[in-house]
GROMACS .gro file of C-alpha atoms in nm:
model
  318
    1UNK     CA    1   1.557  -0.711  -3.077
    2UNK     CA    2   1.203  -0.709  -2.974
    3UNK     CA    3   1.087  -0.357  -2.911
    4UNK     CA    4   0.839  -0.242  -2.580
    5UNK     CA    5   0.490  -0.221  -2.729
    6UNK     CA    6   0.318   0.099  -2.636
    7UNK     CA    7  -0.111   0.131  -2.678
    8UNK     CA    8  -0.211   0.515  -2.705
    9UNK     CA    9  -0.566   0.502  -2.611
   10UNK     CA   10  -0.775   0.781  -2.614
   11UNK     CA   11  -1.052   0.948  -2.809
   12UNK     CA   12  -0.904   1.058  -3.148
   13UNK     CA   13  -1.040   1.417  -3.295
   14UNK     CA   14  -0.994   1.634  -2.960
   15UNK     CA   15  -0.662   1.452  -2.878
   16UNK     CA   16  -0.504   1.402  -3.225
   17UNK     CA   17  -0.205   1.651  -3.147
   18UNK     CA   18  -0.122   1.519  -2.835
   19UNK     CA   19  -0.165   1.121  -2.981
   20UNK     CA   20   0.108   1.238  -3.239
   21UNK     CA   21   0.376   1.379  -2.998
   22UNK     CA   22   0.301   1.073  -2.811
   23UNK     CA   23   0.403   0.900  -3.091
   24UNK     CA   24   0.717   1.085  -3.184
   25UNK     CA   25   0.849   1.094  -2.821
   26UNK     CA   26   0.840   0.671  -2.819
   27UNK     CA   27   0.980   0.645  -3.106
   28UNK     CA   28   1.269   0.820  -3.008
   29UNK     CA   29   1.289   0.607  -2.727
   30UNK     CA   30   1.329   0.315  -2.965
   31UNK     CA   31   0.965   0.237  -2.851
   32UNK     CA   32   0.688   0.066  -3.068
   33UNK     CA   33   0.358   0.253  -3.065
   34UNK     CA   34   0.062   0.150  -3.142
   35UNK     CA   35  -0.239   0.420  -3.284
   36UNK     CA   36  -0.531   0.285  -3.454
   37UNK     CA   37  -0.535   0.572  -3.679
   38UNK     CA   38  -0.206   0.493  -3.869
   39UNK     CA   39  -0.312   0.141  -3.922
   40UNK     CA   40  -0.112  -0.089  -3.652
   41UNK     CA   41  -0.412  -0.271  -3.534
   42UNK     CA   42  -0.484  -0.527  -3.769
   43UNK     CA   43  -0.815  -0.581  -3.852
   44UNK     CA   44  -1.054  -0.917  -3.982
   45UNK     CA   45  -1.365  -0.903  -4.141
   46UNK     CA   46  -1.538  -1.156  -3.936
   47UNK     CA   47  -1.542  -0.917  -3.607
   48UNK     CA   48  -1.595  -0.549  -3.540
   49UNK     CA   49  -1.350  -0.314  -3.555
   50UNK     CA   50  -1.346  -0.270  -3.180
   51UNK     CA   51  -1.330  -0.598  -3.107
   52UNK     CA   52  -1.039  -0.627  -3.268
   53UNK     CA   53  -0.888  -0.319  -3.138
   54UNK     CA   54  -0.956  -0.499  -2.793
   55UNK     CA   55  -0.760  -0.817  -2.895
   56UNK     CA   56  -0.481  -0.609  -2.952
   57UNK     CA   57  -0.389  -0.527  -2.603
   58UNK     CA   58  -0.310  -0.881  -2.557
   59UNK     CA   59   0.009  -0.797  -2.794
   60UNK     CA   60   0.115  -0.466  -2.575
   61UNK     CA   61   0.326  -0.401  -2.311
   62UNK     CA   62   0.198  -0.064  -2.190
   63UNK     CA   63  -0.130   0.126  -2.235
   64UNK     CA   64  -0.112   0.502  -2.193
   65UNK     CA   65  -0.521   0.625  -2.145
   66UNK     CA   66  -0.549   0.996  -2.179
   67UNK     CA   67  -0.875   1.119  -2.085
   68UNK     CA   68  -0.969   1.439  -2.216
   69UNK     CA   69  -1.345   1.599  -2.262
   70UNK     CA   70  -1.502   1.413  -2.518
   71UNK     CA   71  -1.685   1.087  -2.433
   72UNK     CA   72  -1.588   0.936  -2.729
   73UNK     CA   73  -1.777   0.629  -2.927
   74UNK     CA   74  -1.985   0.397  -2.671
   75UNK     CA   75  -1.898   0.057  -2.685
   76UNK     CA   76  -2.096  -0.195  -2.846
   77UNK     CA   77  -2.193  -0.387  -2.544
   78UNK     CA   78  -2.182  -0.134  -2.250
   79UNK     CA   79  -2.338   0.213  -2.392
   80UNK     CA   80  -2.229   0.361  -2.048
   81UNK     CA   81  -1.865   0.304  -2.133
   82UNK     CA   82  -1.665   0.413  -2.426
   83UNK     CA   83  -1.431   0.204  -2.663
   84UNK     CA   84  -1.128   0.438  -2.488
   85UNK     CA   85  -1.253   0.293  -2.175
   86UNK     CA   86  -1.329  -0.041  -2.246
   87UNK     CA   87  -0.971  -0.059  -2.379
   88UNK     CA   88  -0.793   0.094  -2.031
   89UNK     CA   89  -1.027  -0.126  -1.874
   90UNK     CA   90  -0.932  -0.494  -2.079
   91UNK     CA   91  -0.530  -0.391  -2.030
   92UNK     CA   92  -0.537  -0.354  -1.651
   93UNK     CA   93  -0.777  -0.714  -1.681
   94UNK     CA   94  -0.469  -0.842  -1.863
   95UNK     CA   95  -0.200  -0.695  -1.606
   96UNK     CA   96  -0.055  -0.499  -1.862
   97UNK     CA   97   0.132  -0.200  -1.723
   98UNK     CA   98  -0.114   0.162  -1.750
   99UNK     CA   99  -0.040   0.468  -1.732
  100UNK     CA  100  -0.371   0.735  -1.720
  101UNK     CA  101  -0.376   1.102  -1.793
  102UNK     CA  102  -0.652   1.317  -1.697
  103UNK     CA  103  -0.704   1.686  -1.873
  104UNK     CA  104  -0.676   1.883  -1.539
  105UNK     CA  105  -1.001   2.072  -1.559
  106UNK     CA  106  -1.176   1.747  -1.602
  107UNK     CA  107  -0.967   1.592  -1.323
  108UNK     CA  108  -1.119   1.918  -1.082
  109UNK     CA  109  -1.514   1.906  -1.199
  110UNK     CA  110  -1.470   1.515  -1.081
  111UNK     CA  111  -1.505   1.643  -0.758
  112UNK     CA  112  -1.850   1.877  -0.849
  113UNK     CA  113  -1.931   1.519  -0.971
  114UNK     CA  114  -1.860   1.366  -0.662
  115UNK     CA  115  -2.067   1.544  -0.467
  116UNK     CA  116  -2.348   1.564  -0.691
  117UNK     CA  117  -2.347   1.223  -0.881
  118UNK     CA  118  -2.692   1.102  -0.712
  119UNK     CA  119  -2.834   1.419  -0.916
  120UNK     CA  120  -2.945   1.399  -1.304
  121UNK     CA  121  -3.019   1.792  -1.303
  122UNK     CA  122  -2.626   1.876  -1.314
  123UNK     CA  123  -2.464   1.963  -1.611
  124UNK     CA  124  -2.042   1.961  -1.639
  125UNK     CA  125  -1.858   2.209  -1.827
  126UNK     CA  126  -1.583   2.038  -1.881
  127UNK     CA  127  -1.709   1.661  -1.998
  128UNK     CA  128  -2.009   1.596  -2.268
  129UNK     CA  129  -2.082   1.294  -2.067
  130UNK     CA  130  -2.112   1.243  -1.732
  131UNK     CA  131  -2.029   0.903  -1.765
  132UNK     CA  132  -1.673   0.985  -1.800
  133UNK     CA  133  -1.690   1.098  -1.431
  134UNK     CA  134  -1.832   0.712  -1.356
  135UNK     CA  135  -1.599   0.564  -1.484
  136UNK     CA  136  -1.282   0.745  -1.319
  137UNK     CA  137  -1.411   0.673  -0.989
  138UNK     CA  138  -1.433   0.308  -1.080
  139UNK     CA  139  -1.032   0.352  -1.197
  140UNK     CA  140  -0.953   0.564  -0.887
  141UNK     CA  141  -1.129   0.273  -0.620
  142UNK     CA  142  -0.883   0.039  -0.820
  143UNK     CA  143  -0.637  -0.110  -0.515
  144UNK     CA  144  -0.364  -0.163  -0.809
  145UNK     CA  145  -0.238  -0.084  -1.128
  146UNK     CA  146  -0.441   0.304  -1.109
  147UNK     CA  147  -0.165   0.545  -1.188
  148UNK     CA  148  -0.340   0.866  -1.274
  149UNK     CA  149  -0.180   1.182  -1.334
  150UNK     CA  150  -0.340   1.491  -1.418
  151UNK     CA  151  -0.218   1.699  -1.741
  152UNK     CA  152  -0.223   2.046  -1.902
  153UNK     CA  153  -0.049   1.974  -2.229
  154UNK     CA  154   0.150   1.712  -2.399
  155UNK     CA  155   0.467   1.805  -2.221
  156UNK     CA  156   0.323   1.666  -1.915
  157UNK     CA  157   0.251   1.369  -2.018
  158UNK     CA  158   0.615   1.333  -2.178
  159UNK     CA  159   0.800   1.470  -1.912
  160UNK     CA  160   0.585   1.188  -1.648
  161UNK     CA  161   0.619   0.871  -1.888
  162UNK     CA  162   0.974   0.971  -1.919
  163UNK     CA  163   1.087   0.979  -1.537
  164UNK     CA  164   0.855   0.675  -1.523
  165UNK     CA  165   1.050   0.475  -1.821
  166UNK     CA  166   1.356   0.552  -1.660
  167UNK     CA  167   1.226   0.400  -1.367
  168UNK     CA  168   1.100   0.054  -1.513
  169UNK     CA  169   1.458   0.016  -1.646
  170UNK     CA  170   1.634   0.028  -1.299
  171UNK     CA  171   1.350  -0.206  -1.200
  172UNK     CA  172   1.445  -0.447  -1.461
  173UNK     CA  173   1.818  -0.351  -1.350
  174UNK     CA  174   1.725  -0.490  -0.994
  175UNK     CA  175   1.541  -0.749  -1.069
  176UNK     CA  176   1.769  -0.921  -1.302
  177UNK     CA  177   2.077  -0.857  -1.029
  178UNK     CA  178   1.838  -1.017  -0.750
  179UNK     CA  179   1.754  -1.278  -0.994
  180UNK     CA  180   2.171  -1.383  -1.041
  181UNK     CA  181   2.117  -1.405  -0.664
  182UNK     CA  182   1.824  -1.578  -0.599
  183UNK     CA  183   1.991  -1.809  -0.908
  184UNK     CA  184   2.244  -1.912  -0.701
  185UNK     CA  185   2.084  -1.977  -0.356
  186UNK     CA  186   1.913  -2.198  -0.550
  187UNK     CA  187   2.207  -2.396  -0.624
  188UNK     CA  188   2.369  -2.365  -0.300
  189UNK     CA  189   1.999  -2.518  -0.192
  190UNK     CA  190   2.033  -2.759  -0.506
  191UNK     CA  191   2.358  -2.871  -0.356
  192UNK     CA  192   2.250  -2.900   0.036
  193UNK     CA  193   1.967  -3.094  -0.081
  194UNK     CA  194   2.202  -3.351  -0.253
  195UNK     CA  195   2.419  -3.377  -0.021
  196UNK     CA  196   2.165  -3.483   0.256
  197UNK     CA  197   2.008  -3.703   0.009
  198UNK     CA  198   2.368  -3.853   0.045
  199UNK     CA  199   2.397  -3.855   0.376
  200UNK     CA  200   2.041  -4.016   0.419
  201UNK     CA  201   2.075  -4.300   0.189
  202UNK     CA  202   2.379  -4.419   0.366
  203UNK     CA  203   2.265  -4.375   0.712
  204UNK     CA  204   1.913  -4.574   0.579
  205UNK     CA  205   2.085  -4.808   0.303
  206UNK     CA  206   2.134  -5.082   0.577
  207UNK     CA  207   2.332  -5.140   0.888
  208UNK     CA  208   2.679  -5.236   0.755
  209UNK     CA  209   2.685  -4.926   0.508
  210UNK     CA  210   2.649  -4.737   0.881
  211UNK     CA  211   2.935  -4.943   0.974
  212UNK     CA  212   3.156  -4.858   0.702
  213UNK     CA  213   3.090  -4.518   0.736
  214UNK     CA  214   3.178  -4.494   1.104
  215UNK     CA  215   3.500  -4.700   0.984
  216UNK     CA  216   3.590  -4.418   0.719
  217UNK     CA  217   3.547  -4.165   1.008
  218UNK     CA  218   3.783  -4.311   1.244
  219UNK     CA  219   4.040  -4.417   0.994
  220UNK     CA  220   4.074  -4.057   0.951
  221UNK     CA  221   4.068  -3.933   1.328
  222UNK     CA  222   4.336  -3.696   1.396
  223UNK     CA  223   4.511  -3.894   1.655
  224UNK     CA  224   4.549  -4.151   1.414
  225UNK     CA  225   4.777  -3.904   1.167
  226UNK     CA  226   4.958  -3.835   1.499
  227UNK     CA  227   5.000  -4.191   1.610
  228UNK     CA  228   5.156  -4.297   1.306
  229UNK     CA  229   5.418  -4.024   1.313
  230UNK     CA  230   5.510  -4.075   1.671
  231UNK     CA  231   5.513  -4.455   1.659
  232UNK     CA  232   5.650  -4.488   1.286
  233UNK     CA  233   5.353  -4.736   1.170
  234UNK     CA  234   5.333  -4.759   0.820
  235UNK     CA  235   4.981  -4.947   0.822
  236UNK     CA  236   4.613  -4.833   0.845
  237UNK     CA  237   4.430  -4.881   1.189
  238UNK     CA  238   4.169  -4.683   1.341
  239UNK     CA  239   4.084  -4.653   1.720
  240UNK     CA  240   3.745  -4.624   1.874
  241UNK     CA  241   3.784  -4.641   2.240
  242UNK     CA  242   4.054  -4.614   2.536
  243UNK     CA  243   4.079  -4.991   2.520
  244UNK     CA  244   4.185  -5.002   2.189
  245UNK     CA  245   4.433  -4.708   2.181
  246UNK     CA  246   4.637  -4.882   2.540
  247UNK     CA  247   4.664  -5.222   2.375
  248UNK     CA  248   4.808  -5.071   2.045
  249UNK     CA  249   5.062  -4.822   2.222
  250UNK     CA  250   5.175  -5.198   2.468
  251UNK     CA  251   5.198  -5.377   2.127
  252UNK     CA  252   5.465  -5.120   2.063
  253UNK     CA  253   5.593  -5.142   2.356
  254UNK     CA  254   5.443  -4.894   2.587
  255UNK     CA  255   5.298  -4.931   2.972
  256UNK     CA  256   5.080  -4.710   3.164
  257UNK     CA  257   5.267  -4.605   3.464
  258UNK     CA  258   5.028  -4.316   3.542
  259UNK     CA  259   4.661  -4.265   3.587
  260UNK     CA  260   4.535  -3.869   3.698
  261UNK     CA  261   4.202  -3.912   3.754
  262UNK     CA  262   3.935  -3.629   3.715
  263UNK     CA  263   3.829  -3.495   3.350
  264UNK     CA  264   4.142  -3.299   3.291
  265UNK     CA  265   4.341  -3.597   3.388
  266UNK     CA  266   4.561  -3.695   3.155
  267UNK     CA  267   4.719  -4.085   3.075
  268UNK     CA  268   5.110  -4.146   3.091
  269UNK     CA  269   5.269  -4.431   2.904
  270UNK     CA  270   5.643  -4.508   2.935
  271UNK     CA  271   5.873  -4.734   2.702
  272UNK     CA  272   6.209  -4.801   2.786
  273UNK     CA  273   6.457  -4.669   2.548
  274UNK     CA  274   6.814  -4.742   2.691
  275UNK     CA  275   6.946  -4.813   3.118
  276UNK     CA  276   6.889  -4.413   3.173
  277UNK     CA  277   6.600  -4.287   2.950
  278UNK     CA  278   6.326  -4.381   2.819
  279UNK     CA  279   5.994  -4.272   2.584
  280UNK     CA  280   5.703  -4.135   2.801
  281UNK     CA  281   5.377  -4.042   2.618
  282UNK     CA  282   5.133  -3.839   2.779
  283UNK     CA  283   4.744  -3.827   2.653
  284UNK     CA  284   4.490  -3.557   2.768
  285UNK     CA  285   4.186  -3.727   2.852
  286UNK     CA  286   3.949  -3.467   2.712
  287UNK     CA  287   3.959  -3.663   2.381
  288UNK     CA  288   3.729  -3.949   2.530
  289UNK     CA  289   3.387  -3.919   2.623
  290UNK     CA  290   3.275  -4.026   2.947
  291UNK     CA  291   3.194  -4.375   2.829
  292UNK     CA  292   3.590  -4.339   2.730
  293UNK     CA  293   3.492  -4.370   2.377
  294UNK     CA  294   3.698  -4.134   2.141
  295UNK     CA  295   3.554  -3.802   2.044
  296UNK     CA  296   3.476  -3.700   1.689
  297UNK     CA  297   3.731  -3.397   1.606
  298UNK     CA  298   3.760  -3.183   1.293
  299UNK     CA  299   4.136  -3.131   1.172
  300UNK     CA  300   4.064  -2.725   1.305
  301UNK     CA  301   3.918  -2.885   1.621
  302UNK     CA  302   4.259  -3.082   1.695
  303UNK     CA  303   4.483  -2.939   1.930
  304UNK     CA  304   4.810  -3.074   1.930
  305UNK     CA  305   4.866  -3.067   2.271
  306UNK     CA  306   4.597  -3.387   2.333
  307UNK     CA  307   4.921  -3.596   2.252
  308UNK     CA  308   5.240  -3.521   2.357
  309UNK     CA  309   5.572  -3.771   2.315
  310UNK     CA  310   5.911  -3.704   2.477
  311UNK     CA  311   6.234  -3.844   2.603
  312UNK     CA  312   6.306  -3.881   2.977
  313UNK     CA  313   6.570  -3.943   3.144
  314UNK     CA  314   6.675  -4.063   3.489
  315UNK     CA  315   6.861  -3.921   3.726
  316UNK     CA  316   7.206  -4.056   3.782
  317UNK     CA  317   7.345  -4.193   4.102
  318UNK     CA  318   7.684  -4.026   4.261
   0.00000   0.00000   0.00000
């Protein structure tokens, strides 16, 4: 398994005891650090040594910059900036996740430099080159990707990087649970998108694919389910308007006998059964629109009190 990647960059005589705990303390983290010092930059002959030390942080994960005292070896193409810096500066170029240390006496004479940094008269006490100074305030007006802690010893900087580790990892904890989720909105999205590609090409296919469709839709009203259990029809039919539901129910024998007008009205067809009694069927008229074409109605829409069939029977004379 592929282990995090960690850059210690700093200067290397003043800061050679805390580069080594460094090292112990990601190592025991199952961590892979990487110190020029013990060899684990690789180097060519056809660049400088820098150079390649530069290339490197292309290959990292993290870069922890500690900043101590010492100025450290200028770079070969800025003389204001030193290799340390140049190699904070490439990783947060490259987006690679920094963390920076400051010793904490240098991180309080910043601000004597602050206020005096127009002047070339001062001199620092705690930096041999005032340059360092420069470039934290470059880091510090950084919008992103500037964490800077101050330290006293090592144990600082362990103590930080540790809370901060642990932190990553419930990152990556969230991340890869809103990941599942955003995984499967994209399906459900994947799937809505289908299905109204479905829906579109047989609404714009042509005319008689409409046709069919509206077919398929009535076929399956619910009156028709009710119809065929009332009425004991064994065949498919479908019905689209009023006309066509009162001429099936008097091909079975039925007659309206009863019109109640008004929206709530209902219909009232009667077939004789015997002298005394007889079938009446009573339909609610909500289920047709006012054009008395039947409604569309989901199965959970259906009430089954739209259709209601029972016996009657006269009254008998004395």
């Amino acid at each position: 398994m592929a282990k995090p990647r960690v850059f210690i960059s700093s200067t290397f005589y003043d800061l050679k005891t805390i580069r080594l705990e460094l090292d112990k303390f990601l190592k025991s983290l199952g961590y892979e650090s990487v110190r020029n010092e013990k060899g684990d930059i690789p180097y060519g002959s056809t660049e400088s040594m820098q150079s390649y030390c530069y290339k490197e942080i292309s290959n990292i994960d993290i870069l922890v910059s500690i900043i101590g005292s010492r100025f450290g070896s200028p770079s070969e193409n800025d003389k204001s900036r030193s290799v340390s810096n140049i190699e904070l500066k490439t990783a947060i170029e490259q987006n690679k996740h920094v963390f920076i240390f400051i010793e904490k006496s240098v991180f309080i004479e910043y601000e004597t430099y602050l206020l005096n940094e127009d002047s070339d008269k001062i001199k620092y006490r705690y930096v041999d080159d005032a340059n360092t100074y420069k470039f934290i305030k470059e880091i510090k007006a950084l919008k992103a990707n500037n964490n800077i802690k101050e330290f006293e010893n090592v144990d600082d900087i362990i103590s930080y990087l540790r809370e901060q580790f642990a932190g990553l990892m419930k990152q990556f904890f969230i991340q890869e649970q809103r990941l599942g989720e955003i995984n499967l909105i994209k399906g459900i999205n994947s799937t809505a998108s289908t299905l109204k590609e479905l829906v579109d090409y047989i609404q714009n296919t042509n005319e008689s694919q409409k046709e069919n469709l509206k077919e398929i839709i009535k076929t399956f009203h619910p009156i028709i389910g009710e119809l065929k259990e009332m009425l004991h029809i064994p065949y498919k039919f479908y019905i689209e308007e009023y006309k066509d539901l009162k001429n099936l129910l008097e091909s079975r024998g039925f007659n309206l006998i009863d019109h109640i007008q008004g929206e709530s009205g209902s219909f009232v067809f009667e077939k004789e059964k015997d002298s005394i009694s007889s079938y009446r069927m009573t339909i609610d008229k909500f289920i047709f629109d006012k054009d008395m074409t039947l409604k569309p109605f989901q199965p959970n829409e259906w009430k089954y009190s739209f259709i209601k069939m029972e016996e009657h029977c006269d009254e008998l004379p004395f």
